C-alpha positions as YAML, in Angstrom:
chain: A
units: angstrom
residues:
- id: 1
  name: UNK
  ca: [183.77, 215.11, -14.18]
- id: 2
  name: UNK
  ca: [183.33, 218.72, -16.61]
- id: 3
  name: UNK
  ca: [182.72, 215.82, -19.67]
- id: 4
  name: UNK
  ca: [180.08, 214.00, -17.61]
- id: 5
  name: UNK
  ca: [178.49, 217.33, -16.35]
- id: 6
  name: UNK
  ca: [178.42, 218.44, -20.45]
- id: 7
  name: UNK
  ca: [176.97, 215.11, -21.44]
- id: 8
  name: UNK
  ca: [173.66, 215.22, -18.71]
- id: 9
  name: UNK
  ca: [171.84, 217.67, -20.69]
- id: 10
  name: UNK
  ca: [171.71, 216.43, -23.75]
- id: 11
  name: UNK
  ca: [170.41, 212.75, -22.20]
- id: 12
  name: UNK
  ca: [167.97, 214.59, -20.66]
- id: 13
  name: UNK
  ca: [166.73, 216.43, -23.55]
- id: 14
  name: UNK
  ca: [166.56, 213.19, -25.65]
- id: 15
  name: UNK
  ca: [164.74, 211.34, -22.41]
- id: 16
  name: UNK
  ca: [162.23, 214.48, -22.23]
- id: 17
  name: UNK
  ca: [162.43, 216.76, -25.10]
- id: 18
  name: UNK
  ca: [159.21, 218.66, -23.31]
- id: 19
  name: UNK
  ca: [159.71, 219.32, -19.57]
- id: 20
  name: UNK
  ca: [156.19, 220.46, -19.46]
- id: 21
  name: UNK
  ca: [154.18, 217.50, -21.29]
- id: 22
  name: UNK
  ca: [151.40, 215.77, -19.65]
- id: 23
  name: UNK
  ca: [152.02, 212.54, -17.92]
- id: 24
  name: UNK
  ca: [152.58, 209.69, -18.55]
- id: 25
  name: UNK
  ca: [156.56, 210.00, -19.77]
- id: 26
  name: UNK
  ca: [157.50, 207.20, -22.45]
- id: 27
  name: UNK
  ca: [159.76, 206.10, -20.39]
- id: 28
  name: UNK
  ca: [160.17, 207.43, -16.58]
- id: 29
  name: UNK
  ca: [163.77, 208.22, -16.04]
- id: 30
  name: UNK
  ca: [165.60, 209.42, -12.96]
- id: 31
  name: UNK
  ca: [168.34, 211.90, -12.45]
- id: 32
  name: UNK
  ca: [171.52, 210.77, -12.99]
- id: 33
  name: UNK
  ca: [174.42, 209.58, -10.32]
- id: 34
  name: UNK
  ca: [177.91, 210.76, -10.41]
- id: 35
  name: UNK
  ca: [180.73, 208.72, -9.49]
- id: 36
  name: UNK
  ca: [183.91, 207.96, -10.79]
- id: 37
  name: UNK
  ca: [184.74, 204.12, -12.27]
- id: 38
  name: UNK
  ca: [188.54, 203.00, -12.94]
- id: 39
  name: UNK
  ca: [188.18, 201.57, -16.72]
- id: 40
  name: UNK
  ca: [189.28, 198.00, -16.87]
- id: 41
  name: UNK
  ca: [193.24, 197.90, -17.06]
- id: 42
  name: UNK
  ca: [194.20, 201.33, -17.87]
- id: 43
  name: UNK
  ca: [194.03, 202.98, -14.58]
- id: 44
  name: UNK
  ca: [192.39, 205.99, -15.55]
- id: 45
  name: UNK
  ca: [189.07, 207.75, -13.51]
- id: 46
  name: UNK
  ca: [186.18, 208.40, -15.85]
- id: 47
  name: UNK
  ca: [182.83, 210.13, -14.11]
- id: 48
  name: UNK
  ca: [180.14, 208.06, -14.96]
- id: 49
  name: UNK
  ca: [176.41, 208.81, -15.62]
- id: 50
  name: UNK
  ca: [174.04, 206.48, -14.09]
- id: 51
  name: UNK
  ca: [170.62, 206.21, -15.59]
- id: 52
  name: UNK
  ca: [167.73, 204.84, -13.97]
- id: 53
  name: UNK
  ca: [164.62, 203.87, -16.88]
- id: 54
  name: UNK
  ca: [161.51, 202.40, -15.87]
- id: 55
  name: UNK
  ca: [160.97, 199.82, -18.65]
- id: 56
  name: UNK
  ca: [161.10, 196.42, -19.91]
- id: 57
  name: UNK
  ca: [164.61, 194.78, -21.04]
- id: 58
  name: UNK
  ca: [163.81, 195.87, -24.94]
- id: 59
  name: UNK
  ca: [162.64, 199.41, -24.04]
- id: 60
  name: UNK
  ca: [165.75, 199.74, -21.96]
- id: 61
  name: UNK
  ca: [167.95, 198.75, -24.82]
- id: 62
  name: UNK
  ca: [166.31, 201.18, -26.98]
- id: 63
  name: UNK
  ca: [166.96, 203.55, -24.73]
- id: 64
  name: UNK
  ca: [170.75, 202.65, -24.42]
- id: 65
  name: UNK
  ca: [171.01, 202.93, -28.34]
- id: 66
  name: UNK
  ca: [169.05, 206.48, -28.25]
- id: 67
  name: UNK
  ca: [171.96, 207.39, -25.10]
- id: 68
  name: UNK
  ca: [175.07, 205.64, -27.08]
- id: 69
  name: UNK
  ca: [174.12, 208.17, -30.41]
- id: 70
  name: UNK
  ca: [174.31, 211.25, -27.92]
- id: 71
  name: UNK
  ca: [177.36, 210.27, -26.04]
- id: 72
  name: UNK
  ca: [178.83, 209.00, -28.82]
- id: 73
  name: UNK
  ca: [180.60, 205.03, -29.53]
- id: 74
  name: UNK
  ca: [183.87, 205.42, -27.41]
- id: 75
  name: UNK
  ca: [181.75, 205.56, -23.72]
- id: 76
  name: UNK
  ca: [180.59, 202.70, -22.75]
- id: 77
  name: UNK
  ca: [176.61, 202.43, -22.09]
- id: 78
  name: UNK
  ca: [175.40, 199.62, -20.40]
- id: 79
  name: UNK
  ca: [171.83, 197.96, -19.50]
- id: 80
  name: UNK
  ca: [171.38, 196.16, -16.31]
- id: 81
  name: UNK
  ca: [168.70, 195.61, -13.90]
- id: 82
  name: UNK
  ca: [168.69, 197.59, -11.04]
- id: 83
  name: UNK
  ca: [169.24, 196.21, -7.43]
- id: 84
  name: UNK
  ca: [166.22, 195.79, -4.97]
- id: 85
  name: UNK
  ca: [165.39, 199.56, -3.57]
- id: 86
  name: UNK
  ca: [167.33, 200.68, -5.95]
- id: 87
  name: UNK
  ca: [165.10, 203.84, -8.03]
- id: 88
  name: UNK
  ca: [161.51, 203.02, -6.51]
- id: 89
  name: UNK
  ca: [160.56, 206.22, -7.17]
- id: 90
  name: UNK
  ca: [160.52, 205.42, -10.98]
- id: 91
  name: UNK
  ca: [157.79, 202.61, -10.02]
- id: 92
  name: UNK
  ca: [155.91, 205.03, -8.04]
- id: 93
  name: UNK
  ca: [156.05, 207.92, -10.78]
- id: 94
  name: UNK
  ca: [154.94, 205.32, -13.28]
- id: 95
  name: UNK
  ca: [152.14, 204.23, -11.06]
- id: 96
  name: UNK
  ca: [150.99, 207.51, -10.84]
- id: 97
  name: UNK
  ca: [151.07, 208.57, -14.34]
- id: 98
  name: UNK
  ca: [149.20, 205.96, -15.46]
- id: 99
  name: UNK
  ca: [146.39, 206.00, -12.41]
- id: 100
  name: UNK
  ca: [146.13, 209.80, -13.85]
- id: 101
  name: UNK
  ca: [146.22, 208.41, -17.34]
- id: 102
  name: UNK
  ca: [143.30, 205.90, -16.68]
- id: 103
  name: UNK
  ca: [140.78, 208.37, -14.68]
...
């Protein structure tokens, strides 16, 4: 859990390098979801940092590449859509942002 807590900031940072810019983000992003995952055959734990994105299928695999070259090659980082319900508030920020962009 200590490696997943040491790996958060440094996502966020790439994700948002200014806390304090003016909307719109490049890519709304949500805080991530702990949880432990049993890696396939080996029987071993591993927390695991769940990132919600707000963006299409290529955007979100950009993003994945930008996460894999902080977290480094040996975690795996994935890109799937997310379920129904699942991070609405990433819709809503990004509706938001860009009414407030577009006034």
């Amino acid at each position: 859990m200590r490696e997943a807590l040491t790996l958060k900031e440094p996502v966020t940072r790439l994700l948002c390098p200014d806390p304090d810019h003016a909307p719109p983000c490049d890519v709304p992003w949500s805080c991530f979801t702990l949880g432990d995952d049993e890696r396939a055959g080996d029987g071993i734990e591993a927390a695991v940092l769940v990132l919600g994105v707000y963006a299409s299928g290529g955007r979100a695999a950009q993003v994945a590449d930008q996460v894999r070259g902080v977290v480094g090659e040996t975690r795996p980082v994935t890109v799937s859509a997310a379920a129904a319900g699942q991070f609405e508030e990433l819709a809503e920020q990004y509706r938001i942002e860009h009414a407030v962009g577009q006034s």
